[in-house]
Amino acid sequence: MTSRQIRRAFSVAILAVALVTTAAACSNDDGTTGNSGATTTRGQTATAELPDDVNDADVAFVQGMVPHHEQAIQMSELVIANGDDPTVIALAEQINAAQGPEIDQMNTWLDDWDIDPAGSDGMDGMDGANGMMSDDEMDMMSEAMGADLDRMFLETMIRHHQGAIRMAEVELEEGSNADVLALAQGIIDGQQAEIDQMQSMLEDT
């Protein structure tokens, strides 16, 4: 083989290697390999995408507590409309006044974190420990009136509050965000006081 033929063969080999390398790079740019082109969507809860001071436990607590509070307000509104005992009605109004602003605050956090509200899905894995009422129980309460409704409200709201306290205790153990931790502690303090009040009301009926 002449020196000219050798140089030509070498040039062809170099060109082939360059083409292979370019093809591999294009494949990576298209997202077929690597993760540099990965995109995220609203509602993802991967810790890496949350603010530095927020973890997955904070997100799960807030997502779960929003529908929990919403049901408490639904229960309270039934008593306000159809209850009999002024003391029980006043308690229901107190619950509404406390939990309404907390719902607004939690929804603001979720929006700030770019997380969609999870509804009841936010409490998956609680195995009924959250104290939420079933649809059948809510139907029964909506049909009750007067003193019967008052008693049903007290009995079920005690259970409901106990579930919220358990959820808040998990947040205190596993959460990291100072504002969410403060809310969890406030829920424990406020709702335990209301449990004591409701138990006293039941003893008087």
mmCIF file with all atom_site columns, C-alpha atoms in Angstrom:
data_model
loop_
_atom_site.group_PDB
_atom_site.id
_atom_site.type_symbol
_atom_site.label_atom_id
_atom_site.label_alt_id
_atom_site.label_comp_id
_atom_site.label_asym_id
_atom_site.label_entity_id
_atom_site.label_seq_id
_atom_site.pdbx_PDB_ins_code
_atom_site.Cartn_x
_atom_site.Cartn_y
_atom_site.Cartn_z
_atom_site.occupancy
_atom_site.B_iso_or_equiv
_atom_site.pdbx_formal_charge
_atom_site.auth_seq_id
_atom_site.auth_comp_id
_atom_site.auth_asym_id
_atom_site.auth_atom_id
_atom_site.pdbx_PDB_model_num
ATOM 1   C CA . MET A 1 1   ? 0.000   0.000  0.000  1.00 0.00 ? 1   MET A CA 1
ATOM 2   C CA . THR A 1 2   ? 1.353   3.412  -0.964 1.00 0.00 ? 2   THR A CA 1
ATOM 3   C CA . SER A 1 3   ? 1.751   6.209  1.569  1.00 0.00 ? 3   SER A CA 1
ATOM 4   C CA . ARG A 1 4   ? -1.121  8.075  -0.118 1.00 0.00 ? 4   ARG A CA 1
ATOM 5   C CA . GLN A 1 5   ? -3.444  5.063  0.323  1.00 0.00 ? 5   GLN A CA 1
ATOM 6   C CA . ILE A 1 6   ? -2.440  4.731  3.993  1.00 0.00 ? 6   ILE A CA 1
ATOM 7   C CA . ARG A 1 7   ? -3.228  8.399  4.663  1.00 0.00 ? 7   ARG A CA 1
ATOM 8   C CA . ARG A 1 8   ? -6.617  8.019  2.910  1.00 0.00 ? 8   ARG A CA 1
ATOM 9   C CA . ALA A 1 9   ? -7.555  4.934  4.967  1.00 0.00 ? 9   ALA A CA 1
ATOM 10  C CA . PHE A 1 10  ? -6.587  6.689  8.193  1.00 0.00 ? 10  PHE A CA 1
ATOM 11  C CA . SER A 1 11  ? -8.724  9.710  7.315  1.00 0.00 ? 11  SER A CA 1
ATOM 12  C CA . VAL A 1 12  ? -11.749 7.490  6.646  1.00 0.00 ? 12  VAL A CA 1
ATOM 13  C CA . ALA A 1 13  ? -11.330 5.802  10.031 1.00 0.00 ? 13  ALA A CA 1
ATOM 14  C CA . ILE A 1 14  ? -11.158 9.142  11.846 1.00 0.00 ? 14  ILE A CA 1
ATOM 15  C CA . LEU A 1 15  ? -14.327 10.318 10.076 1.00 0.00 ? 15  LEU A CA 1
ATOM 16  C CA . ALA A 1 16  ? -16.193 7.165  11.089 1.00 0.00 ? 16  ALA A CA 1
ATOM 17  C CA . VAL A 1 17  ? -15.289 7.642  14.757 1.00 0.00 ? 17  VAL A CA 1
ATOM 18  C CA . ALA A 1 18  ? -16.430 11.266 14.620 1.00 0.00 ? 18  ALA A CA 1
ATOM 19  C CA . LEU A 1 19  ? -19.803 10.284 13.159 1.00 0.00 ? 19  LEU A CA 1
ATOM 20  C CA . VAL A 1 20  ? -20.410 7.711  15.906 1.00 0.00 ? 20  VAL A CA 1
ATOM 21  C CA . THR A 1 21  ? -19.519 10.222 18.611 1.00 0.00 ? 21  THR A CA 1
ATOM 22  C CA . THR A 1 22  ? -21.839 12.859 17.137 1.00 0.00 ? 22  THR A CA 1
ATOM 23  C CA . ALA A 1 23  ? -24.730 10.397 16.940 1.00 0.00 ? 23  ALA A CA 1
ATOM 24  C CA . ALA A 1 24  ? -24.308 9.462  20.590 1.00 0.00 ? 24  ALA A CA 1
ATOM 25  C CA . ALA A 1 25  ? -24.297 13.107 21.642 1.00 0.00 ? 25  ALA A CA 1
ATOM 26  C CA . CYS A 1 26  ? -27.470 13.796 19.679 1.00 0.00 ? 26  CYS A CA 1
ATOM 27  C CA . SER A 1 27  ? -29.161 10.831 21.318 1.00 0.00 ? 27  SER A CA 1
ATOM 28  C CA . ASN A 1 28  ? -28.359 12.243 24.755 1.00 0.00 ? 28  ASN A CA 1
ATOM 29  C CA . ASP A 1 29  ? -29.633 15.714 23.798 1.00 0.00 ? 29  ASP A CA 1
ATOM 30  C CA . ASP A 1 30  ? -32.948 14.167 22.724 1.00 0.00 ? 30  ASP A CA 1
ATOM 31  C CA . GLY A 1 31  ? -33.413 12.816 26.243 1.00 0.00 ? 31  GLY A CA 1
ATOM 32  C CA . THR A 1 32  ? -32.914 9.149  25.381 1.00 0.00 ? 32  THR A CA 1
ATOM 33  C CA . THR A 1 33  ? -30.090 8.962  27.889 1.00 0.00 ? 33  THR A CA 1
ATOM 34  C CA . GLY A 1 34  ? -29.160 11.016 30.941 1.00 0.00 ? 34  GLY A CA 1
ATOM 35  C CA . ASN A 1 35  ? -31.495 13.365 32.808 1.00 0.00 ? 35  ASN A CA 1
ATOM 36  C CA . SER A 1 36  ? -30.271 16.815 31.835 1.00 0.00 ? 36  SER A CA 1
ATOM 37  C CA . GLY A 1 37  ? -33.419 17.381 29.787 1.00 0.00 ? 37  GLY A CA 1
ATOM 38  C CA . ALA A 1 38  ? -35.865 16.132 32.424 1.00 0.00 ? 38  ALA A CA 1
ATOM 39  C CA . THR A 1 39  ? -38.891 18.309 33.060 1.00 0.00 ? 39  THR A CA 1
ATOM 40  C CA . THR A 1 40  ? -41.214 18.476 36.032 1.00 0.00 ? 40  THR A CA 1
ATOM 41  C CA . THR A 1 41  ? -44.925 19.069 36.327 1.00 0.00 ? 41  THR A CA 1
ATOM 42  C CA . ARG A 1 42  ? -47.047 20.743 38.976 1.00 0.00 ? 42  ARG A CA 1
ATOM 43  C CA . GLY A 1 43  ? -48.040 18.298 41.664 1.00 0.00 ? 43  GLY A CA 1
ATOM 44  C CA . GLN A 1 44  ? -44.821 16.345 41.921 1.00 0.00 ? 44  GLN A CA 1
ATOM 45  C CA . THR A 1 45  ? -43.573 15.931 45.474 1.00 0.00 ? 45  THR A CA 1
ATOM 46  C CA . ALA A 1 46  ? -39.971 14.839 44.902 1.00 0.00 ? 46  ALA A CA 1
ATOM 47  C CA . THR A 1 47  ? -37.915 16.226 47.774 1.00 0.00 ? 47  THR A CA 1
ATOM 48  C CA . ALA A 1 48  ? -35.287 17.580 45.354 1.00 0.00 ? 48  ALA A CA 1
ATOM 49  C CA . GLU A 1 49  ? -37.894 19.940 43.882 1.00 0.00 ? 49  GLU A CA 1
ATOM 50  C CA . LEU A 1 50  ? -39.136 21.336 47.203 1.00 0.00 ? 50  LEU A CA 1
ATOM 51  C CA . PRO A 1 51  ? -37.693 24.378 48.985 1.00 0.00 ? 51  PRO A CA 1
ATOM 52  C CA . ASP A 1 52  ? -34.712 23.545 51.168 1.00 0.00 ? 52  ASP A CA 1
ATOM 53  C CA . ASP A 1 53  ? -36.717 23.896 54.380 1.00 0.00 ? 53  ASP A CA 1
ATOM 54  C CA . VAL A 1 54  ? -39.627 21.671 53.260 1.00 0.00 ? 54  VAL A CA 1
ATOM 55  C CA . ASN A 1 55  ? -39.637 17.867 53.159 1.00 0.00 ? 55  ASN A CA 1
ATOM 56  C CA . ASP A 1 56  ? -42.078 15.199 52.024 1.00 0.00 ? 56  ASP A CA 1
ATOM 57  C CA . ALA A 1 57  ? -43.552 14.865 55.528 1.00 0.00 ? 57  ALA A CA 1
ATOM 58  C CA . ASP A 1 58  ? -44.502 18.556 55.476 1.00 0.00 ? 58  ASP A CA 1
ATOM 59  C CA . VAL A 1 59  ? -46.214 18.124 52.106 1.00 0.00 ? 59  VAL A CA 1
ATOM 60  C CA . ALA A 1 60  ? -48.078 14.967 53.157 1.00 0.00 ? 60  ALA A CA 1
ATOM 61  C CA . PHE A 1 61  ? -49.296 16.615 56.366 1.00 0.00 ? 61  PHE A CA 1
ATOM 62  C CA . VAL A 1 62  ? -50.594 19.724 54.611 1.00 0.00 ? 62  VAL A CA 1
ATOM 63  C CA . GLN A 1 63  ? -52.194 17.747 51.779 1.00 0.00 ? 63  GLN A CA 1
ATOM 64  C CA . GLY A 1 64  ? -53.930 15.530 54.315 1.00 0.00 ? 64  GLY A CA 1
ATOM 65  C CA . MET A 1 65  ? -54.979 18.232 56.751 1.00 0.00 ? 65  MET A CA 1
ATOM 66  C CA . VAL A 1 66  ? -56.749 20.373 54.143 1.00 0.00 ? 66  VAL A CA 1
ATOM 67  C CA . PRO A 1 67  ? -59.567 17.863 53.451 1.00 0.00 ? 67  PRO A CA 1
ATOM 68  C CA . HIS A 1 68  ? -59.569 16.912 57.141 1.00 0.00 ? 68  HIS A CA 1
ATOM 69  C CA . HIS A 1 69  ? -60.314 20.518 58.088 1.00 0.00 ? 69  HIS A CA 1
ATOM 70  C CA . GLU A 1 70  ? -62.834 20.829 55.265 1.00 0.00 ? 70  GLU A CA 1
ATOM 71  C CA . GLN A 1 71  ? -64.847 17.923 56.650 1.00 0.00 ? 71  GLN A CA 1
ATOM 72  C CA . ALA A 1 72  ? -64.755 19.422 60.146 1.00 0.00 ? 72  ALA A CA 1
ATOM 73  C CA . ILE A 1 73  ? -66.262 22.601 58.715 1.00 0.00 ? 73  ILE A CA 1
ATOM 74  C CA . GLN A 1 74  ? -68.967 20.605 56.922 1.00 0.00 ? 74  GLN A CA 1
ATOM 75  C CA . MET A 1 75  ? -69.836 18.882 60.203 1.00 0.00 ? 75  MET A CA 1
ATOM 76  C CA . SER A 1 76  ? -69.900 22.187 62.049 1.00 0.00 ? 76  SER A CA 1
ATOM 77  C CA . GLU A 1 77  ? -72.150 23.839 59.491 1.00 0.00 ? 77  GLU A CA 1
ATOM 78  C CA . LEU A 1 78  ? -74.728 21.069 59.952 1.00 0.00 ? 78  LEU A CA 1
ATOM 79  C CA . VAL A 1 79  ? -74.869 21.787 63.678 1.00 0.00 ? 79  VAL A CA 1
ATOM 80  C CA . ILE A 1 80  ? -74.999 25.539 63.153 1.00 0.00 ? 80  ILE A CA 1
ATOM 81  C CA . ALA A 1 81  ? -77.996 25.052 60.849 1.00 0.00 ? 81  ALA A CA 1
ATOM 82  C CA . ASN A 1 82  ? -79.869 22.255 62.620 1.00 0.00 ? 82  ASN A CA 1
ATOM 83  C CA . GLY A 1 83  ? -78.500 21.887 66.141 1.00 0.00 ? 83  GLY A CA 1
ATOM 84  C CA . ASP A 1 84  ? -80.311 22.684 69.379 1.00 0.00 ? 84  ASP A CA 1
ATOM 85  C CA . ASP A 1 85  ? -77.821 23.410 72.165 1.00 0.00 ? 85  ASP A CA 1
ATOM 86  C CA . PRO A 1 86  ? -76.412 26.967 71.968 1.00 0.00 ? 86  PRO A CA 1
ATOM 87  C CA . THR A 1 87  ? -73.181 25.791 73.593 1.00 0.00 ? 87  THR A CA 1
ATOM 88  C CA . VAL A 1 88  ? -72.643 23.109 70.946 1.00 0.00 ? 88  VAL A CA 1
ATOM 89  C CA . ILE A 1 89  ? -73.517 25.567 68.183 1.00 0.00 ? 89  ILE A CA 1
ATOM 90  C CA . ALA A 1 90  ? -71.018 28.065 69.615 1.00 0.00 ? 90  ALA A CA 1
ATOM 91  C CA . LEU A 1 91  ? -68.337 25.366 69.584 1.00 0.00 ? 91  LEU A CA 1
ATOM 92  C CA . ALA A 1 92  ? -69.119 24.580 65.947 1.00 0.00 ? 92  ALA A CA 1
ATOM 93  C CA . GLU A 1 93  ? -68.747 28.266 65.090 1.00 0.00 ? 93  GLU A CA 1
ATOM 94  C CA . GLN A 1 94  ? -65.441 28.320 66.972 1.00 0.00 ? 94  GLN A CA 1
ATOM 95  C CA . ILE A 1 95  ? -64.176 25.341 64.946 1.00 0.00 ? 95  ILE A CA 1
ATOM 96  C CA . ASN A 1 96  ? -65.152 27.063 61.702 1.00 0.00 ? 96  ASN A CA 1
ATOM 97  C CA . ALA A 1 97  ? -63.437 30.286 62.728 1.00 0.00 ? 97  ALA A CA 1
ATOM 98  C CA . ALA A 1 98  ? -60.204 28.455 63.551 1.00 0.00 ? 98  ALA A CA 1
ATOM 99  C CA . GLN A 1 99  ? -59.997 25.993 60.699 1.00 0.00 ? 99  GLN A CA 1
ATOM 100 C CA . GLY A 1 100 ? -61.133 28.178 57.798 1.00 0.00 ? 100 GLY A CA 1
ATOM 101 C CA . PRO A 1 101 ? -58.042 30.427 57.927 1.00 0.00 ? 101 PRO A CA 1
ATOM 102 C CA . GLU A 1 102 ? -55.829 27.379 58.447 1.00 0.00 ? 102 GLU A CA 1
ATOM 103 C CA . ILE A 1 103 ? -57.177 25.877 55.219 1.00 0.00 ? 103 ILE A CA 1
ATOM 104 C CA . ASP A 1 104 ? -56.348 29.120 53.405 1.00 0.00 ? 104 ASP A CA 1
ATOM 105 C CA . GLN A 1 105 ? -52.830 29.100 54.850 1.00 0.00 ? 105 GLN A CA 1
ATOM 106 C CA . MET A 1 106 ? -52.197 25.479 53.897 1.00 0.00 ? 106 MET A CA 1
ATOM 107 C CA . ASN A 1 107 ? -53.455 26.016 50.358 1.00 0.00 ? 107 ASN A CA 1
ATOM 108 C CA . THR A 1 108 ? -51.117 29.000 50.074 1.00 0.00 ? 108 THR A CA 1
ATOM 109 C CA . TRP A 1 109 ? -48.196 26.796 51.110 1.00 0.00 ? 109 TRP A CA 1
ATOM 110 C CA . LEU A 1 110 ? -49.097 24.167 48.538 1.00 0.00 ? 110 LEU A CA 1
ATOM 111 C CA . ASP A 1 111 ? -49.287 26.844 45.865 1.00 0.00 ? 111 ASP A CA 1
ATOM 112 C CA . ASP A 1 112 ? -45.927 28.295 46.933 1.00 0.00 ? 112 ASP A CA 1
ATOM 113 C CA . TRP A 1 113 ? -44.383 24.807 46.761 1.00 0.00 ? 113 TRP A CA 1
ATOM 114 C CA . ASP A 1 114 ? -45.981 24.187 43.345 1.00 0.00 ? 114 ASP A CA 1
ATOM 115 C CA . ILE A 1 115 ? -47.857 21.190 44.763 1.00 0.00 ? 115 ILE A CA 1
ATOM 116 C CA . ASP A 1 116 ? -51.445 20.335 43.862 1.00 0.00 ? 116 ASP A CA 1
ATOM 117 C CA . PRO A 1 117 ? -53.868 19.647 46.731 1.00 0.00 ? 117 PRO A CA 1
ATOM 118 C CA . ALA A 1 118 ? -54.264 15.887 47.094 1.00 0.00 ? 118 ALA A CA 1
ATOM 119 C CA . GLY A 1 119 ? -57.783 15.810 48.508 1.00 0.00 ? 119 GLY A CA 1
ATOM 120 C CA . SER A 1 120 ? -58.418 12.690 50.534 1.00 0.00 ? 120 SER A CA 1
ATOM 121 C CA . ASP A 1 121 ? -55.546 10.976 48.675 1.00 0.00 ? 121 ASP A CA 1
ATOM 122 C CA . GLY A 1 122 ? -53.225 12.992 50.837 1.00 0.00 ? 122 GLY A CA 1
ATOM 123 C CA . MET A 1 123 ? -54.097 10.719 53.736 1.00 0.00 ? 123 MET A CA 1
ATOM 124 C CA . ASP A 1 124 ? -53.468 7.396  52.029 1.00 0.00 ? 124 ASP A CA 1
ATOM 125 C CA . GLY A 1 125 ? -51.915 4.938  54.428 1.00 0.00 ? 125 GLY A CA 1
ATOM 126 C CA . MET A 1 126 ? -53.529 6.400  57.539 1.00 0.00 ? 126 MET A CA 1
ATOM 127 C CA . ASP A 1 127 ? -55.749 3.269  57.841 1.00 0.00 ? 127 ASP A CA 1
ATOM 128 C CA . GLY A 1 128 ? -58.617 5.228  59.387 1.00 0.00 ? 128 GLY A CA 1
ATOM 129 C CA . ALA A 1 129 ? -56.377 6.747  62.039 1.00 0.00 ? 129 ALA A CA 1
ATOM 130 C CA . ASN A 1 130 ? -57.215 10.253 60.815 1.00 0.00 ? 130 ASN A CA 1
ATOM 131 C CA . GLY A 1 131 ? -60.697 10.088 62.362 1.00 0.00 ? 131 GLY A CA 1
ATOM 132 C CA . MET A 1 132 ? -62.480 11.130 59.171 1.00 0.00 ? 132 MET A CA 1
ATOM 133 C CA . MET A 1 133 ? -66.168 10.337 58.899 1.00 0.00 ? 133 MET A CA 1
ATOM 134 C CA . SER A 1 134 ? -67.365 7.978  56.196 1.00 0.00 ? 134 SER A CA 1
ATOM 135 C CA . ASP A 1 135 ? -69.884 9.068  53.574 1.00 0.00 ? 135 ASP A CA 1
ATOM 136 C CA . ASP A 1 136 ? -72.569 7.048  55.379 1.00 0.00 ? 136 ASP A CA 1
ATOM 137 C CA . GLU A 1 137 ? -71.811 8.807  58.657 1.00 0.00 ? 137 GLU A CA 1
ATOM 138 C CA . MET A 1 138 ? -71.989 12.194 56.977 1.00 0.00 ? 138 MET A CA 1
ATOM 139 C CA . ASP A 1 139 ? -75.347 11.225 55.472 1.00 0.00 ? 139 ASP A CA 1
ATOM 140 C CA . MET A 1 140 ? -76.637 10.233 58.924 1.00 0.00 ? 140 MET A CA 1
ATOM 141 C CA . MET A 1 141 ? -75.473 13.510 60.388 1.00 0.00 ? 141 MET A CA 1
ATOM 142 C CA . SER A 1 142 ? -77.110 15.506 57.600 1.00 0.00 ? 142 SER A CA 1
ATOM 143 C CA . GLU A 1 143 ? -80.436 13.822 58.404 1.00 0.00 ? 143 GLU A CA 1
ATOM 144 C CA . ALA A 1 144 ? -80.208 14.331 62.188 1.00 0.00 ? 144 ALA A CA 1
ATOM 145 C CA . MET A 1 145 ? -81.800 17.281 63.944 1.00 0.00 ? 145 MET A CA 1
ATOM 146 C CA . GLY A 1 146 ? -81.787 18.992 67.322 1.00 0.00 ? 146 GLY A CA 1
ATOM 147 C CA . ALA A 1 147 ? -80.398 17.209 70.368 1.00 0.00 ? 147 ALA A CA 1
ATOM 148 C CA . ASP A 1 148 ? -79.666 14.032 68.395 1.00 0.00 ? 148 ASP A CA 1
ATOM 149 C CA . LEU A 1 149 ? -77.482 16.018 66.018 1.00 0.00 ? 149 LEU A CA 1
ATOM 150 C CA . ASP A 1 150 ? -75.751 17.792 68.897 1.00 0.00 ? 150 ASP A CA 1
ATOM 151 C CA . ARG A 1 151 ? -74.748 14.502 70.490 1.00 0.00 ? 151 ARG A CA 1
ATOM 152 C CA . MET A 1 152 ? -73.690 12.934 67.189 1.00 0.00 ? 152 MET A CA 1
ATOM 153 C CA . PHE A 1 153 ? -71.578 15.990 66.441 1.00 0.00 ? 153 PHE A CA 1
ATOM 154 C CA . LEU A 1 154 ? -69.799 15.847 69.790 1.00 0.00 ? 154 LEU A CA 1
ATOM 155 C CA . GLU A 1 155 ? -69.092 12.123 69.562 1.00 0.00 ? 155 GLU A CA 1
ATOM 156 C CA . THR A 1 156 ? -67.796 12.210 66.010 1.00 0.00 ? 156 THR A CA 1
ATOM 157 C CA . MET A 1 157 ? -65.879 15.473 66.346 1.00 0.00 ? 157 MET A CA 1
ATOM 158 C CA . ILE A 1 158 ? -63.969 14.056 69.305 1.00 0.00 ? 158 ILE A CA 1
ATOM 159 C CA . ARG A 1 159 ? -62.833 11.193 67.086 1.00 0.00 ? 159 ARG A CA 1
ATOM 160 C CA . HIS A 1 160 ? -62.137 13.624 64.248 1.00 0.00 ? 160 HIS A CA 1
ATOM 161 C CA . HIS A 1 161 ? -59.980 15.835 66.476 1.00 0.00 ? 161 HIS A CA 1
ATOM 162 C CA . GLN A 1 162 ? -58.111 12.823 67.850 1.00 0.00 ? 162 GLN A CA 1
ATOM 163 C CA . GLY A 1 163 ? -57.236 11.856 64.282 1.00 0.00 ? 163 GLY A CA 1
ATOM 164 C CA . ALA A 1 164 ? -55.976 15.370 63.537 1.00 0.00 ? 164 ALA A CA 1
ATOM 165 C CA . ILE A 1 165 ? -53.784 15.230 66.629 1.00 0.00 ? 165 ILE A CA 1
ATOM 166 C CA . ARG A 1 166 ? -52.258 11.928 65.489 1.00 0.00 ? 166 ARG A CA 1
ATOM 167 C CA . MET A 1 167 ? -51.522 13.452 62.086 1.00 0.00 ? 167 MET A CA 1
ATOM 168 C CA . ALA A 1 168 ? -49.946 16.500 63.731 1.00 0.00 ? 168 ALA A CA 1
ATOM 169 C CA . GLU A 1 169 ? -47.797 14.313 65.974 1.00 0.00 ? 169 GLU A CA 1
ATOM 170 C CA . VAL A 1 170 ? -46.382 12.566 62.900 1.00 0.00 ? 170 VAL A CA 1
ATOM 171 C CA . GLU A 1 171 ? -45.545 15.970 61.431 1.00 0.00 ? 171 GLU A CA 1
ATOM 172 C CA . LEU A 1 172 ? -43.733 16.987 64.617 1.00 0.00 ? 172 LEU A CA 1
ATOM 173 C CA . GLU A 1 173 ? -41.644 13.812 64.428 1.00 0.00 ? 173 GLU A CA 1
ATOM 174 C CA . GLU A 1 174 ? -40.877 13.848 60.709 1.00 0.00 ? 174 GLU A CA 1
ATOM 175 C CA . GLY A 1 175 ? -41.453 17.362 59.340 1.00 0.00 ? 175 GLY A CA 1
ATOM 176 C CA . SER A 1 176 ? -38.862 20.097 58.857 1.00 0.00 ? 176 SER A CA 1
ATOM 177 C CA . ASN A 1 177 ? -40.598 23.362 57.925 1.00 0.00 ? 177 ASN A CA 1
ATOM 178 C CA . ALA A 1 178 ? -40.881 25.724 60.892 1.00 0.00 ? 178 ALA A CA 1
ATOM 179 C CA . ASP A 1 179 ? -44.242 27.169 59.837 1.00 0.00 ? 179 ASP A CA 1
ATOM 180 C CA . VAL A 1 180 ? -45.806 23.756 59.249 1.00 0.00 ? 180 VAL A CA 1
ATOM 181 C CA . LEU A 1 181 ? -44.415 22.462 62.535 1.00 0.00 ? 181 LEU A CA 1
ATOM 182 C CA . ALA A 1 182 ? -45.915 25.471 64.312 1.00 0.00 ? 182 ALA A CA 1
ATOM 183 C CA . LEU A 1 183 ? -49.296 24.754 62.731 1.00 0.00 ? 183 LEU A CA 1
ATOM 184 C CA . ALA A 1 184 ? -49.078 21.114 63.803 1.00 0.00 ? 184 ALA A CA 1
ATOM 185 C CA . GLN A 1 185 ? -48.344 22.123 67.388 1.00 0.00 ? 185 GLN A CA 1
ATOM 186 C CA . GLY A 1 186 ? -51.190 24.628 67.314 1.00 0.00 ? 186 GLY A CA 1
ATOM 187 C CA . ILE A 1 187 ? -53.576 21.925 66.102 1.00 0.00 ? 187 ILE A CA 1
ATOM 188 C CA . ILE A 1 188 ? -52.529 19.647 68.948 1.00 0.00 ? 188 ILE A CA 1
ATOM 189 C CA . ASP A 1 189 ? -52.971 22.358 71.572 1.00 0.00 ? 189 ASP A CA 1
ATOM 190 C CA . GLY A 1 190 ? -56.216 23.801 70.234 1.00 0.00 ? 190 GLY A CA 1
ATOM 191 C CA . GLN A 1 191 ? -57.980 20.578 69.373 1.00 0.00 ? 191 GLN A CA 1
ATOM 192 C CA . GLN A 1 192 ? -57.021 18.813 72.599 1.00 0.00 ? 192 GLN A CA 1
ATOM 193 C CA . ALA A 1 193 ? -58.655 21.688 74.481 1.00 0.00 ? 193 ALA A CA 1
ATOM 194 C CA . GLU A 1 194 ? -61.773 21.279 72.336 1.00 0.00 ? 194 GLU A CA 1
ATOM 195 C CA . ILE A 1 195 ? -61.778 17.512 72.957 1.00 0.00 ? 195 ILE A CA 1
ATOM 196 C CA . ASP A 1 196 ? -61.775 18.175 76.697 1.00 0.00 ? 196 ASP A CA 1
ATOM 197 C CA . GLN A 1 197 ? -64.628 20.641 76.244 1.00 0.00 ? 197 GLN A CA 1
ATOM 198 C CA . MET A 1 198 ? -66.693 18.220 74.146 1.00 0.00 ? 198 MET A CA 1
ATOM 199 C CA . GLN A 1 199 ? -66.170 15.359 76.566 1.00 0.00 ? 199 GLN A CA 1
ATOM 200 C CA . SER A 1 200 ? -67.437 17.598 79.348 1.00 0.00 ? 200 SER A CA 1
ATOM 201 C CA . MET A 1 201 ? -70.487 18.497 77.253 1.00 0.00 ? 201 MET A CA 1
ATOM 202 C CA . LEU A 1 202 ? -71.276 14.819 76.694 1.00 0.00 ? 202 LEU A CA 1
ATOM 203 C CA . GLU A 1 203 ? -71.113 14.153 80.405 1.00 0.00 ? 203 GLU A CA 1
ATOM 204 C CA . ASP A 1 204 ? -73.661 16.906 80.980 1.00 0.00 ? 204 ASP A CA 1
ATOM 205 C CA . THR A 1 205 ? -76.176 15.539 78.456 1.00 0.00 ? 205 THR A CA 1
#
